[in-house]
Amino acid sequence: CCIIISVYSYRLLHHRKEGIGIDKPLIEVKHVRKVYRMGDERVVALDDISLDIFKGEVVCFLGKSGSGKSTFLNMVAGLEKPTKGEILIGGVPLHRLNEEQVTMFRQKNIGFIFQAYNLLPMLTTLENVSYPLILRGMEKKERIRRSLRAIQEVGLKGYEERKPSQMSGGQQQRVGIARALVVEPKIIFADEPTGNLDTRTTEIIMKIMLDKVRANDQTLIIVSHDKTIAEYADRIVTIQDGNILSVEENKNIRIPQTDEVLGDIKKLEN
């Protein structure tokens, strides 16, 4: 099973290795409020949310449907602008950037993993994984090299020419993980990443995702309603009715080991 260690020990090891102060946040959310207008009605989706998230940290946002957790992800990922408040990533005021600037920022710094996979059905695995690199204007030889490496890292060597319709849900989600990792983002947002998968596949997908994120010291923000997913996070943030109900340090994090992950991939394929 996964090794269980203290959140403080894990974060200190990684931040000391990179020479980063543990109290220096990568993401700063300051008094963020989001209000939607539906005719004459005002719907408060987020109400005065403040939170710091650190480099290399894995944070899981738990909440029921309609709690505001997905709206929070959209705000921090720059997909929507807050009605009030500030969002800074690496000191960059995301809330002040125009649409073109936000798009460029996301391409350089952010990766996404979606519940519905969001693969382009007409493209092969290799083409789906390399697509974000095409948007960056990367030279063909280099983007193919990096894409093939990412595909191999998630255990899909030999599936390069398959299209989504020829793959299982678990395989498609691994393509989604490879696509997010290939751009080497500072931050990865995972919106219900295992929502369409069975329990066994869910555990293996989480191990693969966390193994790669931990190895690269990336920041991972997960949105989920599943408490078992939160077992892999450094901190668990519970959201209810647009407010943060609690922020808990996870003192028993599940840290997947690479050998274990590779073994699970083989089991999944068999």
mmCIF file of C-alpha atoms in Angstrom:
data_model
loop_
_atom_site.group_PDB
_atom_site.id
_atom_site.type_symbol
_atom_site.label_atom_id
_atom_site.label_comp_id
_atom_site.label_asym_id
_atom_site.label_seq_id
_atom_site.Cartn_x
_atom_site.Cartn_y
_atom_site.Cartn_z
ATOM 1 C CA CYS A 1 0.000 0.000 0.000
ATOM 2 C CA CYS A 2 0.979 3.659 -0.142
ATOM 3 C CA ILE A 3 3.493 5.035 2.342
ATOM 4 C CA ILE A 4 1.893 7.304 4.949
ATOM 5 C CA ILE A 5 3.910 10.265 6.237
ATOM 6 C CA SER A 6 3.284 13.542 7.992
ATOM 7 C CA VAL A 7 2.307 16.493 5.783
ATOM 8 C CA TYR A 8 4.856 18.688 7.539
ATOM 9 C CA SER A 9 7.740 16.264 6.918
ATOM 10 C CA TYR A 10 6.831 15.882 3.250
ATOM 11 C CA ARG A 11 6.496 19.591 2.515
ATOM 12 C CA LEU A 12 9.653 20.498 4.431
ATOM 13 C CA LEU A 13 11.693 17.933 2.486
ATOM 14 C CA HIS A 14 10.495 19.230 -0.868
ATOM 15 C CA HIS A 15 10.702 22.915 -0.101
ATOM 16 C CA ARG A 16 14.155 22.626 1.424
ATOM 17 C CA LYS A 17 15.318 20.693 -1.627
ATOM 18 C CA GLU A 18 14.168 23.558 -3.866
ATOM 19 C CA GLY A 19 15.344 26.285 -1.489
ATOM 20 C CA ILE A 20 11.829 27.638 -1.080
ATOM 21 C CA GLY A 21 10.471 29.124 2.111
ATOM 22 C CA ILE A 22 7.585 27.002 3.337
ATOM 23 C CA ASP A 23 5.558 30.128 4.124
ATOM 24 C CA LYS A 24 5.828 31.601 0.620
ATOM 25 C CA PRO A 25 2.555 30.909 -1.221
ATOM 26 C CA LEU A 26 2.407 30.228 -4.960
ATOM 27 C CA ILE A 27 -1.314 31.015 -5.121
ATOM 28 C CA GLU A 28 -2.910 33.799 -3.076
ATOM 29 C CA VAL A 29 -6.694 34.109 -2.997
ATOM 30 C CA LYS A 30 -7.823 37.254 -1.179
ATOM 31 C CA HIS A 31 -11.463 37.909 -0.279
ATOM 32 C CA VAL A 32 -12.809 36.494 -3.539
ATOM 33 C CA ARG A 33 -16.527 36.811 -4.155
ATOM 34 C CA LYS A 34 -18.452 35.620 -7.211
ATOM 35 C CA VAL A 35 -22.030 36.641 -7.909
ATOM 36 C CA TYR A 36 -24.032 35.491 -10.921
ATOM 37 C CA ARG A 37 -27.071 37.383 -12.187
ATOM 38 C CA MET A 38 -30.019 35.328 -13.402
ATOM 39 C CA GLY A 39 -32.610 37.836 -14.517
ATOM 40 C CA ASP A 40 -33.441 39.892 -11.440
ATOM 41 C CA GLU A 41 -31.962 37.288 -9.120
ATOM 42 C CA ARG A 42 -28.423 37.395 -7.722
ATOM 43 C CA VAL A 43 -26.798 34.045 -6.922
ATOM 44 C CA VAL A 44 -23.764 34.141 -4.632
ATOM 45 C CA ALA A 45 -21.510 31.266 -5.743
ATOM 46 C CA LEU A 46 -18.495 32.302 -3.625
ATOM 47 C CA ASP A 47 -18.648 34.543 -0.591
ATOM 48 C CA ASP A 48 -15.410 36.143 0.680
ATOM 49 C CA ILE A 49 -12.965 33.251 0.083
ATOM 50 C CA SER A 50 -9.341 33.680 1.209
ATOM 51 C CA LEU A 51 -6.660 30.977 0.979
ATOM 52 C CA ASP A 52 -2.939 30.497 0.285
ATOM 53 C CA ILE A 53 -1.628 27.481 -1.642
ATOM 54 C CA PHE A 54 2.058 26.549 -1.744
ATOM 55 C CA LYS A 55 4.408 25.296 -4.450
ATOM 56 C CA GLY A 56 4.445 21.502 -4.554
ATOM 57 C CA GLU A 57 1.306 21.250 -2.430
ATOM 58 C CA VAL A 58 -1.662 19.011 -3.206
ATOM 59 C CA VAL A 59 -4.964 20.531 -2.071
ATOM 60 C CA CYS A 60 -8.344 18.829 -2.350
ATOM 61 C CA PHE A 61 -11.541 20.881 -2.331
ATOM 62 C CA LEU A 62 -14.442 18.809 -1.062
ATOM 63 C CA GLY A 63 -18.071 19.732 -1.396
ATOM 64 C CA LYS A 64 -21.447 18.679 -2.688
ATOM 65 C CA SER A 65 -22.791 19.744 -6.062
ATOM 66 C CA GLY A 66 -23.545 23.469 -5.955
ATOM 67 C CA SER A 67 -21.213 24.126 -3.002
ATOM 68 C CA GLY A 68 -18.998 26.475 -5.021
ATOM 69 C CA LYS A 69 -15.925 24.242 -5.390
ATOM 70 C CA SER A 70 -15.962 24.207 -9.205
ATOM 71 C CA THR A 71 -16.548 27.958 -9.282
ATOM 72 C CA PHE A 72 -13.480 28.359 -7.069
ATOM 73 C CA LEU A 73 -11.421 26.269 -9.510
ATOM 74 C CA ASN A 74 -12.643 28.410 -12.415
ATOM 75 C CA MET A 75 -11.625 31.577 -10.588
ATOM 76 C CA VAL A 76 -8.113 30.397 -9.705
ATOM 77 C CA ALA A 77 -7.552 28.912 -13.181
ATOM 78 C CA GLY A 78 -8.499 32.209 -14.788
ATOM 79 C CA LEU A 79 -11.519 30.748 -16.581
ATOM 80 C CA GLU A 80 -13.765 33.309 -14.901
ATOM 81 C CA LYS A 81 -13.140 36.623 -13.187
ATOM 82 C CA PRO A 82 -14.223 37.229 -9.589
ATOM 83 C CA THR A 83 -16.875 39.819 -8.863
ATOM 84 C CA LYS A 84 -14.630 41.105 -6.066
ATOM 85 C CA GLY A 85 -11.273 40.141 -4.588
ATOM 86 C CA GLU A 86 -7.779 39.300 -5.784
ATOM 87 C CA ILE A 87 -6.108 36.169 -7.182
ATOM 88 C CA LEU A 88 -2.321 36.122 -7.500
ATOM 89 C CA ILE A 89 -0.259 33.272 -8.947
ATOM 90 C CA GLY A 90 3.473 33.667 -8.513
ATOM 91 C CA GLY A 91 2.801 37.325 -7.794
ATOM 92 C CA VAL A 92 0.891 37.825 -11.073
ATOM 93 C CA PRO A 93 -2.537 39.456 -10.488
ATOM 94 C CA LEU A 94 -4.656 37.053 -12.524
ATOM 95 C CA HIS A 95 -7.834 39.028 -11.883
ATOM 96 C CA ARG A 96 -6.379 42.084 -13.644
ATOM 97 C CA LEU A 97 -5.255 40.366 -16.860
ATOM 98 C CA ASN A 98 -7.268 40.676 -20.046
ATOM 99 C CA GLU A 99 -8.525 37.604 -21.906
ATOM 100 C CA GLU A 100 -5.481 37.324 -24.188
ATOM 101 C CA GLN A 101 -3.055 37.700 -21.269
ATOM 102 C CA VAL A 102 -4.909 35.094 -19.191
ATOM 103 C CA THR A 103 -4.873 32.646 -22.105
ATOM 104 C CA MET A 104 -1.109 33.049 -22.524
ATOM 105 C CA PHE A 105 -0.608 32.662 -18.776
ATOM 106 C CA ARG A 106 -2.608 29.414 -18.710
ATOM 107 C CA GLN A 107 -0.684 27.972 -21.667
ATOM 108 C CA LYS A 108 2.624 28.569 -19.887
ATOM 109 C CA ASN A 109 1.714 27.706 -16.303
ATOM 110 C CA ILE A 110 -1.427 25.587 -15.993
ATOM 111 C CA GLY A 111 -2.560 22.079 -16.912
ATOM 112 C CA PHE A 112 -6.088 20.641 -16.686
ATOM 113 C CA ILE A 113 -7.479 17.161 -16.014
ATOM 114 C CA PHE A 114 -11.228 16.834 -16.573
ATOM 115 C CA GLN A 115 -13.893 14.401 -15.400
ATOM 116 C CA ALA A 116 -15.134 13.860 -18.974
ATOM 117 C CA TYR A 117 -11.539 13.592 -20.283
ATOM 118 C CA ASN A 118 -12.176 16.295 -22.959
ATOM 119 C CA LEU A 119 -10.131 14.456 -25.573
ATOM 120 C CA LEU A 120 -10.622 15.412 -29.212
ATOM 121 C CA PRO A 121 -12.380 12.341 -30.701
ATOM 122 C CA MET A 122 -10.849 12.650 -34.170
ATOM 123 C CA LEU A 123 -7.275 12.695 -32.814
ATOM 124 C CA THR A 124 -5.040 9.817 -31.741
ATOM 125 C CA THR A 125 -3.468 9.517 -28.291
ATOM 126 C CA LEU A 126 -0.227 11.041 -29.573
ATOM 127 C CA GLU A 127 -2.078 13.903 -31.252
ATOM 128 C CA ASN A 128 -4.224 14.637 -28.172
ATOM 129 C CA VAL A 129 -1.199 14.707 -25.875
ATOM 130 C CA SER A 130 0.852 16.881 -28.224
ATOM 131 C CA TYR A 131 -1.969 19.347 -28.933
ATOM 132 C CA PRO A 132 -1.066 21.795 -26.102
ATOM 133 C CA LEU A 133 2.512 21.855 -27.401
ATOM 134 C CA ILE A 134 1.243 22.791 -30.865
ATOM 135 C CA LEU A 135 -0.549 25.752 -29.281
ATOM 136 C CA ARG A 136 2.785 26.770 -27.774
ATOM 137 C CA GLY A 137 4.415 26.669 -31.198
ATOM 138 C CA MET A 138 6.888 23.937 -30.239
ATOM 139 C CA GLU A 139 8.938 22.372 -33.036
ATOM 140 C CA LYS A 140 7.464 19.059 -34.243
ATOM 141 C CA LYS A 141 10.408 16.788 -33.375
ATOM 142 C CA GLU A 142 10.589 18.073 -29.797
ATOM 143 C CA ARG A 143 6.842 17.941 -29.152
ATOM 144 C CA ILE A 144 6.680 14.331 -30.416
ATOM 145 C CA ARG A 145 9.617 13.383 -28.194
ATOM 146 C CA ARG A 146 8.009 14.937 -25.134
ATOM 147 C CA SER A 147 4.578 13.521 -25.936
ATOM 148 C CA LEU A 148 5.902 9.975 -26.361
ATOM 149 C CA ARG A 149 7.696 10.254 -23.017
ATOM 150 C CA ALA A 150 4.506 11.473 -21.282
ATOM 151 C CA ILE A 151 2.483 8.638 -22.834
ATOM 152 C CA GLN A 152 5.025 6.081 -21.630
ATOM 153 C CA GLU A 153 5.042 7.590 -18.124
ATOM 154 C CA VAL A 154 1.311 6.917 -17.725
ATOM 155 C CA GLY A 155 1.668 3.343 -18.985
ATOM 156 C CA LEU A 156 0.184 3.772 -22.464
ATOM 157 C CA LYS A 157 3.136 2.804 -24.654
ATOM 158 C CA GLY A 158 1.666 1.049 -27.676
ATOM 159 C CA TYR A 159 -1.530 3.128 -27.594
ATOM 160 C CA GLU A 160 -0.106 6.118 -29.478
ATOM 161 C CA GLU A 161 -2.282 5.638 -32.584
ATOM 162 C CA ARG A 162 -5.528 4.767 -30.807
ATOM 163 C CA LYS A 163 -8.430 7.190 -30.778
ATOM 164 C CA PRO A 164 -10.568 7.810 -27.660
ATOM 165 C CA SER A 165 -13.395 5.580 -28.926
ATOM 166 C CA GLN A 166 -10.933 2.661 -28.952
ATOM 167 C CA MET A 167 -9.976 3.100 -25.287
ATOM 168 C CA SER A 168 -11.518 2.476 -21.856
ATOM 169 C CA GLY A 169 -12.416 5.288 -19.470
ATOM 170 C CA GLY A 170 -9.297 4.660 -17.393
ATOM 171 C CA GLN A 171 -7.090 4.724 -20.487
ATOM 172 C CA GLN A 172 -8.681 7.972 -21.697
ATOM 173 C CA GLN A 173 -8.096 9.580 -18.318
ATOM 174 C CA ARG A 174 -4.432 8.568 -18.481
ATOM 175 C CA VAL A 175 -4.247 10.299 -21.861
ATOM 176 C CA GLY A 176 -5.721 13.349 -20.096
ATOM 177 C CA ILE A 177 -3.044 13.141 -17.395
ATOM 178 C CA ALA A 178 -0.291 12.850 -20.018
ATOM 179 C CA ARG A 179 -1.712 15.877 -21.837
ATOM 180 C CA ALA A 180 -1.652 17.905 -18.619
ATOM 181 C CA LEU A 181 1.893 16.803 -17.705
ATOM 182 C CA VAL A 182 3.477 17.240 -21.143
ATOM 183 C CA VAL A 183 3.513 21.050 -20.884
ATOM 184 C CA GLU A 184 5.339 20.786 -17.535
ATOM 185 C CA PRO A 185 2.943 23.225 -15.808
ATOM 186 C CA LYS A 186 3.535 24.775 -12.416
ATOM 187 C CA ILE A 187 -0.080 24.068 -11.443
ATOM 188 C CA ILE A 188 -2.488 21.287 -12.404
ATOM 189 C CA PHE A 189 -6.231 21.595 -11.853
ATOM 190 C CA ALA A 190 -8.172 18.321 -11.667
ATOM 191 C CA ASP A 191 -11.971 18.709 -11.732
ATOM 192 C CA GLU A 192 -13.570 15.452 -10.487
ATOM 193 C CA PRO A 193 -10.760 13.512 -12.234
ATOM 194 C CA THR A 194 -12.137 10.082 -11.306
ATOM 195 C CA GLY A 195 -15.850 10.864 -11.333
ATOM 196 C CA ASN A 196 -16.558 8.550 -14.285
ATOM 197 C CA LEU A 197 -14.363 5.651 -13.123
ATOM 198 C CA ASP A 198 -14.919 2.580 -10.964
ATOM 199 C CA THR A 199 -13.293 2.243 -7.533
ATOM 200 C CA ARG A 200 -10.332 0.091 -8.634
ATOM 201 C CA THR A 201 -9.502 2.293 -11.629
ATOM 202 C CA THR A 202 -9.932 5.412 -9.481
ATOM 203 C CA GLU A 203 -7.232 4.278 -7.054
ATOM 204 C CA ILE A 204 -4.769 3.494 -9.840
ATOM 205 C CA ILE A 205 -5.440 6.785 -11.663
ATOM 206 C CA MET A 206 -4.875 8.719 -8.425
ATOM 207 C CA LYS A 207 -1.601 6.881 -7.798
ATOM 208 C CA ILE A 208 -0.344 7.637 -11.332
ATOM 209 C CA MET A 209 -1.334 11.298 -11.101
ATOM 210 C CA LEU A 210 0.142 11.833 -7.638
ATOM 211 C CA ASP A 211 3.345 9.955 -8.458
ATOM 212 C CA LYS A 212 4.088 12.293 -11.365
ATOM 213 C CA VAL A 213 3.017 15.478 -9.577
ATOM 214 C CA ARG A 214 5.089 14.690 -6.473
ATOM 215 C CA ALA A 215 8.145 13.782 -8.584
ATOM 216 C CA ASN A 216 7.936 17.108 -10.450
ATOM 217 C CA ASP A 217 7.119 19.173 -7.332
ATOM 218 C CA GLN A 218 4.042 20.574 -9.040
ATOM 219 C CA THR A 219 1.050 22.109 -7.323
ATOM 220 C CA LEU A 220 -2.118 20.061 -7.734
ATOM 221 C CA ILE A 221 -5.605 21.370 -6.971
ATOM 222 C CA ILE A 222 -8.302 18.697 -6.960
ATOM 223 C CA VAL A 223 -12.038 19.323 -6.869
ATOM 224 C CA SER A 224 -14.074 16.328 -5.732
ATOM 225 C CA HIS A 225 -17.057 15.111 -3.733
ATOM 226 C CA ASP A 226 -15.229 11.843 -2.899
ATOM 227 C CA LYS A 227 -13.524 11.746 0.504
ATOM 228 C CA THR A 228 -11.235 8.883 -0.555
ATOM 229 C CA ILE A 229 -9.640 11.205 -3.124
ATOM 230 C CA ALA A 230 -8.787 13.623 -0.309
ATOM 231 C CA GLU A 231 -6.548 10.976 1.302
ATOM 232 C CA TYR A 232 -3.851 11.874 -1.252
ATOM 233 C CA ALA A 233 -3.882 15.615 -0.445
ATOM 234 C CA ASP A 234 -1.702 17.700 1.868
ATOM 235 C CA ARG A 235 -4.712 19.792 2.834
ATOM 236 C CA ILE A 236 -8.437 19.235 2.608
ATOM 237 C CA VAL A 237 -10.637 22.299 2.113
ATOM 238 C CA THR A 238 -14.364 21.745 2.633
ATOM 239 C CA ILE A 239 -16.634 24.202 0.828
ATOM 240 C CA GLN A 240 -20.316 24.684 1.581
ATOM 241 C CA ASP A 241 -22.719 27.320 0.259
ATOM 242 C CA GLY A 242 -19.889 29.352 -1.266
ATOM 243 C CA ASN A 243 -17.869 29.520 1.950
ATOM 244 C CA ILE A 244 -14.871 27.628 3.310
ATOM 245 C CA LEU A 245 -16.275 25.466 6.080
ATOM 246 C CA SER A 246 -12.917 24.021 7.181
ATOM 247 C CA VAL A 247 -9.257 23.664 6.210
ATOM 248 C CA GLU A 248 -7.605 20.511 7.531
ATOM 249 C CA GLU A 249 -3.968 19.446 7.374
ATOM 250 C CA ASN A 250 -3.846 15.819 6.283
ATOM 251 C CA LYS A 251 -1.456 14.143 8.719
ATOM 252 C CA ASN A 252 -1.772 10.743 7.023
ATOM 253 C CA ILE A 253 -1.129 11.467 3.344
ATOM 254 C CA ARG A 254 -1.095 8.541 0.950
ATOM 255 C CA ILE A 255 2.140 8.840 -1.044
ATOM 256 C CA PRO A 256 2.248 6.355 -3.942
ATOM 257 C CA GLN A 257 5.628 4.776 -4.688
ATOM 258 C CA THR A 258 6.836 4.542 -8.309
ATOM 259 C CA ASP A 259 7.346 0.752 -8.249
ATOM 260 C CA GLU A 260 3.848 0.317 -6.849
ATOM 261 C CA VAL A 261 2.408 2.589 -9.549
ATOM 262 C CA LEU A 262 4.136 0.662 -12.349
ATOM 263 C CA GLY A 263 2.805 -2.587 -10.911
ATOM 264 C CA ASP A 264 -0.716 -1.206 -10.782
ATOM 265 C CA ILE A 265 -0.482 -0.066 -14.408
ATOM 266 C CA LYS A 266 0.403 -3.613 -15.473
ATOM 267 C CA LYS A 267 -2.536 -4.989 -13.465
ATOM 268 C CA LEU A 268 -4.865 -2.479 -15.112
ATOM 269 C CA GLU A 269 -3.743 -3.485 -18.601
ATOM 270 C CA ASN A 270 -4.191 -7.180 -17.807
#
